[in-house]
PDB file of C-alpha atoms in Angstrom:
ATOM      1  CA  ALA O   1      96.756 136.067 161.052  1.00  0.00           C
ATOM      2  CA  ALA O   2      97.385 134.646 164.505  1.00  0.00           C
ATOM      3  CA  SER O   3      95.680 131.434 165.523  1.00  0.00           C
ATOM      4  CA  VAL O   4      94.660 130.168 168.934  1.00  0.00           C
ATOM      5  CA  ALA O   5      94.673 126.459 169.705  1.00  0.00           C
ATOM      6  CA  THR O   6      93.287 124.655 172.720  1.00  0.00           C
ATOM      7  CA  VAL O   7      96.184 123.194 174.676  1.00  0.00           C
ATOM      8  CA  SER O   8      94.690 121.096 177.436  1.00  0.00           C
ATOM      9  CA  GLY O   9      90.951 121.267 176.903  1.00  0.00           C
ATOM     10  CA  THR O  10      88.697 122.384 179.712  1.00  0.00           C
ATOM     11  CA  GLY O  11      89.360 121.522 183.349  1.00  0.00           C
ATOM     12  CA  LYS O  12      86.560 121.362 185.868  1.00  0.00           C
ATOM     13  CA  VAL O  13      86.258 120.622 189.541  1.00  0.00           C
ATOM     14  CA  LYS O  14      86.155 116.841 189.323  1.00  0.00           C
ATOM     15  CA  THR O  15      84.298 116.134 192.536  1.00  0.00           C
ATOM     16  CA  THR O  16      80.529 115.927 192.575  1.00  0.00           C
ATOM     17  CA  SER O  17      80.385 117.788 195.869  1.00  0.00           C
ATOM     18  CA  ASN O  18      81.674 121.243 196.748  1.00  0.00           C
ATOM     19  CA  MET O  19      85.317 121.773 197.747  1.00  0.00           C
ATOM     20  CA  THR O  20      85.833 123.397 201.156  1.00  0.00           C
ATOM     21  CA  PHE O  21      88.878 125.606 201.769  1.00  0.00           C
ATOM     22  CA  TYR O  22      90.356 127.390 204.774  1.00  0.00           C
ATOM     23  CA  GLY O  23      93.080 129.964 205.546  1.00  0.00           C
ATOM     24  CA  ALA O  24      95.929 128.024 203.903  1.00  0.00           C
ATOM     25  CA  ALA O  25      96.398 127.806 200.123  1.00  0.00           C
ATOM     26  CA  LEU O  26      94.731 124.739 198.649  1.00  0.00           C
ATOM     27  CA  ASN O  27      94.850 123.372 195.099  1.00  0.00           C
ATOM     28  CA  ILE O  28      91.443 123.448 193.408  1.00  0.00           C
ATOM     29  CA  THR O  29      90.738 119.873 192.311  1.00  0.00           C
ATOM     30  CA  GLY O  30      90.922 119.401 188.554  1.00  0.00           C
ATOM     31  CA  LEU O  31      92.048 122.942 187.714  1.00  0.00           C
ATOM     32  CA  SER O  32      95.624 122.317 186.644  1.00  0.00           C
ATOM     33  CA  PHE O  33      97.190 122.388 183.199  1.00  0.00           C
ATOM     34  CA  ALA O  34     100.524 121.082 181.881  1.00  0.00           C
ATOM     35  CA  LEU O  35     102.670 123.843 180.325  1.00  0.00           C
ATOM     36  CA  ALA O  36     105.459 123.402 177.792  1.00  0.00           C
ATOM     37  CA  ALA O  37     108.784 125.230 178.055  1.00  0.00           C
ATOM     38  CA  ASN O  38     109.281 128.517 176.194  1.00  0.00           C
ATOM     39  CA  THR O  39     105.590 128.917 175.425  1.00  0.00           C
ATOM     40  CA  SER O  40     102.998 131.639 176.062  1.00  0.00           C
ATOM     41  CA  TYR O  41      99.436 130.891 177.164  1.00  0.00           C
ATOM     42  CA  TYR O  42      96.193 132.722 177.888  1.00  0.00           C
ATOM     43  CA  PHE O  43      93.987 131.272 180.641  1.00  0.00           C
ATOM     44  CA  GLU O  44      90.545 131.932 182.084  1.00  0.00           C
ATOM     45  CA  PHE O  45      88.658 130.436 185.010  1.00  0.00           C
ATOM     46  CA  ASP O  46      84.974 130.806 185.895  1.00  0.00           C
ATOM     47  CA  LEU O  47      84.563 130.139 189.599  1.00  0.00           C
ATOM     48  CA  ASN O  48      81.532 130.100 191.856  1.00  0.00           C
ATOM     49  CA  HIS O  49      82.348 130.321 195.537  1.00  0.00           C
ATOM     50  CA  SER O  50      80.931 131.180 198.927  1.00  0.00           C
ATOM     51  CA  SER O  51      82.267 132.220 202.317  1.00  0.00           C
ATOM     52  CA  THR O  52      81.034 131.460 205.825  1.00  0.00           C
ATOM     53  CA  ALA O  53      81.367 135.105 206.903  1.00  0.00           C
ATOM     54  CA  THR O  54      80.949 138.446 205.168  1.00  0.00           C
ATOM     55  CA  ALA O  55      84.274 139.584 206.640  1.00  0.00           C
ATOM     56  CA  ALA O  56      86.170 136.587 205.218  1.00  0.00           C
ATOM     57  CA  GLY O  57      87.299 137.256 201.679  1.00  0.00           C
ATOM     58  CA  VAL O  58      88.114 134.610 199.085  1.00  0.00           C
ATOM     59  CA  TRP O  59      91.582 134.770 197.548  1.00  0.00           C
ATOM     60  CA  PHE O  60      92.531 133.057 194.293  1.00  0.00           C
ATOM     61  CA  GLY O  61      96.061 132.390 193.143  1.00  0.00           C
ATOM     62  CA  ALA O  62      98.158 129.823 191.313  1.00  0.00           C
ATOM     63  CA  THR O  63     101.395 127.907 191.333  1.00  0.00           C
ATOM     64  CA  TYR O  64     103.346 127.796 188.083  1.00  0.00           C
ATOM     65  CA  PRO O  65     106.807 126.938 186.681  1.00  0.00           C
ATOM     66  CA  ALA O  66     109.743 128.866 188.155  1.00  0.00           C
ATOM     67  CA  ALA O  67     111.048 131.839 186.151  1.00  0.00           C
ATOM     68  CA  SER O  68     107.729 132.229 184.304  1.00  0.00           C
ATOM     69  CA  THR O  69     106.256 135.653 183.626  1.00  0.00           C
ATOM     70  CA  ILE O  70     102.616 135.731 184.754  1.00  0.00           C
ATOM     71  CA  THR O  71      99.985 138.468 184.835  1.00  0.00           C
ATOM     72  CA  TRP O  72      96.420 137.881 185.968  1.00  0.00           C
ATOM     73  CA  MET O  73      93.242 139.628 187.043  1.00  0.00           C
ATOM     74  CA  VAL O  74      90.364 138.512 189.267  1.00  0.00           C
ATOM     75  CA  THR O  75      86.900 140.072 189.037  1.00  0.00           C
ATOM     76  CA  GLN O  76      84.416 139.049 191.723  1.00  0.00           C
ATOM     77  CA  MET O  77      80.801 140.005 192.301  1.00  0.00           C
ATOM     78  CA  LEU O  78      80.183 141.222 195.853  1.00  0.00           C
ATOM     79  CA  THR O  79      76.535 142.219 195.532  1.00  0.00           C
ATOM     80  CA  ALA O  80      74.130 142.640 192.634  1.00  0.00           C
ATOM     81  CA  ALA O  81      75.452 146.196 192.227  1.00  0.00           C
ATOM     82  CA  THR O  82      79.096 145.877 193.383  1.00  0.00           C
ATOM     83  CA  GLN O  83      82.138 144.090 192.046  1.00  0.00           C
ATOM     84  CA  SER O  84      85.847 144.093 192.807  1.00  0.00           C
ATOM     85  CA  THR O  85      88.716 143.734 190.353  1.00  0.00           C
ATOM     86  CA  PHE O  86      92.288 142.959 191.367  1.00  0.00           C
ATOM     87  CA  TYR O  87      95.405 142.740 189.232  1.00  0.00           C
ATOM     88  CA  SER O  88      98.695 140.949 189.930  1.00  0.00           C
ATOM     89  CA  GLU O  89     102.040 140.567 188.191  1.00  0.00           C
ATOM     90  CA  GLY O  90     103.910 137.504 189.357  1.00  0.00           C
ATOM     91  CA  ALA O  91     102.542 137.123 192.881  1.00  0.00           C
ATOM     92  CA  ILE O  92     100.922 133.829 193.808  1.00  0.00           C
ATOM     93  CA  PHE O  93      98.676 135.477 196.402  1.00  0.00           C
ATOM     94  CA  THR O  94      98.583 139.143 197.343  1.00  0.00           C
ATOM     95  CA  SER O  95      96.372 141.245 199.555  1.00  0.00           C
ATOM     96  CA  ALA O  96      94.824 142.490 196.311  1.00  0.00           C
ATOM     97  CA  ALA O  97      93.731 139.043 195.162  1.00  0.00           C
ATOM     98  CA  GLY O  98      90.527 138.598 197.107  1.00  0.00           C
ATOM     99  CA  ALA O  99      87.144 140.060 197.838  1.00  0.00           C
ATOM    100  CA  THR O 100      84.982 140.086 200.929  1.00  0.00           C
ATOM    101  CA  GLY O 101      81.712 138.222 200.593  1.00  0.00           C
ATOM    102  CA  ALA O 102      78.470 140.183 200.787  1.00  0.00           C
ATOM    103  CA  VAL O 103      76.204 137.327 201.874  1.00  0.00           C
ATOM    104  CA  VAL O 104      77.070 134.491 204.243  1.00  0.00           C
ATOM    105  CA  ASN O 105      77.126 131.232 202.248  1.00  0.00           C
ATOM    106  CA  GLY O 106      75.741 133.025 199.178  1.00  0.00           C
ATOM    107  CA  THR O 107      77.093 131.888 195.808  1.00  0.00           C
ATOM    108  CA  GLN O 108      79.264 134.548 194.213  1.00  0.00           C
ATOM    109  CA  PRO O 109      80.890 134.354 190.767  1.00  0.00           C
ATOM    110  CA  ALA O 110      84.524 135.166 190.063  1.00  0.00           C
ATOM    111  CA  LYS O 111      86.363 135.438 186.742  1.00  0.00           C
ATOM    112  CA  LEU O 112      90.144 134.972 186.687  1.00  0.00           C
ATOM    113  CA  THR O 113      91.955 135.756 183.416  1.00  0.00           C
ATOM    114  CA  GLY O 114      95.600 136.102 182.579  1.00  0.00           C
ATOM    115  CA  SER O 115      98.641 135.097 180.608  1.00  0.00           C
ATOM    116  CA  ILE O 116     101.828 133.228 181.354  1.00  0.00           C
ATOM    117  CA  SER O 117     105.097 132.849 179.433  1.00  0.00           C
ATOM    118  CA  THR O 118     107.220 129.915 180.537  1.00  0.00           C
ATOM    119  CA  LEU O 119     110.950 129.298 180.433  1.00  0.00           C
ATOM    120  CA  GLY O 120     110.710 125.729 181.730  1.00  0.00           C
ATOM    121  CA  ALA O 121     107.963 123.154 181.542  1.00  0.00           C
ATOM    122  CA  GLY O 122     105.652 122.662 184.510  1.00  0.00           C
ATOM    123  CA  THR O 123     102.083 123.009 185.717  1.00  0.00           C
ATOM    124  CA  LEU O 124      99.675 125.896 186.181  1.00  0.00           C
ATOM    125  CA  GLN O 125      97.615 124.950 189.267  1.00  0.00           C
ATOM    126  CA  LEU O 126      94.782 127.203 190.444  1.00  0.00           C
ATOM    127  CA  GLN O 127      94.577 127.692 194.214  1.00  0.00           C
ATOM    128  CA  VAL O 128      92.198 129.245 196.723  1.00  0.00           C
ATOM    129  CA  LYS O 129      92.323 130.305 200.354  1.00  0.00           C
ATOM    130  CA  SER O 130      90.377 132.361 202.826  1.00  0.00           C
ATOM    131  CA  GLU O 131      91.554 135.880 203.542  1.00  0.00           C
ATOM    132  CA  LEU O 132      91.471 135.043 207.271  1.00  0.00           C
ATOM    133  CA  ALA O 133      93.461 132.273 208.956  1.00  0.00           C
ATOM    134  CA  GLY O 134      90.246 131.012 210.581  1.00  0.00           C
ATOM    135  CA  GLY O 135      88.040 131.639 207.551  1.00  0.00           C
ATOM    136  CA  ARG O 136      86.294 129.011 205.491  1.00  0.00           C
ATOM    137  CA  GLY O 137      84.582 128.897 202.121  1.00  0.00           C
ATOM    138  CA  ILE O 138      83.509 126.649 199.281  1.00  0.00           C
ATOM    139  CA  VAL O 139      84.455 126.506 195.607  1.00  0.00           C
ATOM    140  CA  LYS O 140      81.286 125.220 193.988  1.00  0.00           C
ATOM    141  CA  ALA O 141      81.280 122.070 191.887  1.00  0.00           C
ATOM    142  CA  GLY O 142      81.205 122.852 188.168  1.00  0.00           C
ATOM    143  CA  SER O 143      83.652 125.748 188.379  1.00  0.00           C
ATOM    144  CA  GLY O 144      86.066 125.417 185.489  1.00  0.00           C
ATOM    145  CA  GLY O 145      88.949 126.763 183.487  1.00  0.00           C
ATOM    146  CA  ARG O 146      90.452 126.855 180.028  1.00  0.00           C
ATOM    147  CA  ILE O 147      93.939 127.502 178.695  1.00  0.00           C
ATOM    148  CA  TYR O 148      95.062 128.443 175.185  1.00  0.00           C
ATOM    149  CA  GLU O 149      98.481 128.600 173.589  1.00  0.00           C
ATOM    150  CA  GLU O 150      99.184 132.098 172.256  1.00  0.00           C
TER     151      GLU O 150
END
């Protein structure tokens, strides 16, 4: 039977206050994991976020070691009755990696799950940005992630 071992424990946003982001990609504090070469991992992140405008979506992405194979999915709640799910193979950010907020400054949950197979060692670093160049949002303190070696 296959076994799953925790590789790097659980990462969390390390600041006690919220982390503000804008239109450019920004590393989410504390949500990075060291990856070994020639290894496969499963990862999941639970993220609470908000946006300053309903028309400004929140995009999640990641940086990772070159020549890695990565597949990930983001599911975000838009309203109590509506959610969006986006899927990506290999792209750091795509137009299909975000969701428009339903309530200005309202806390919305997002779940990001995926897998990565590395050729070289490096770091998986979760990132966030606003869909709009002039947009702004907040990743809420306490958002976190886990990674497991497959």
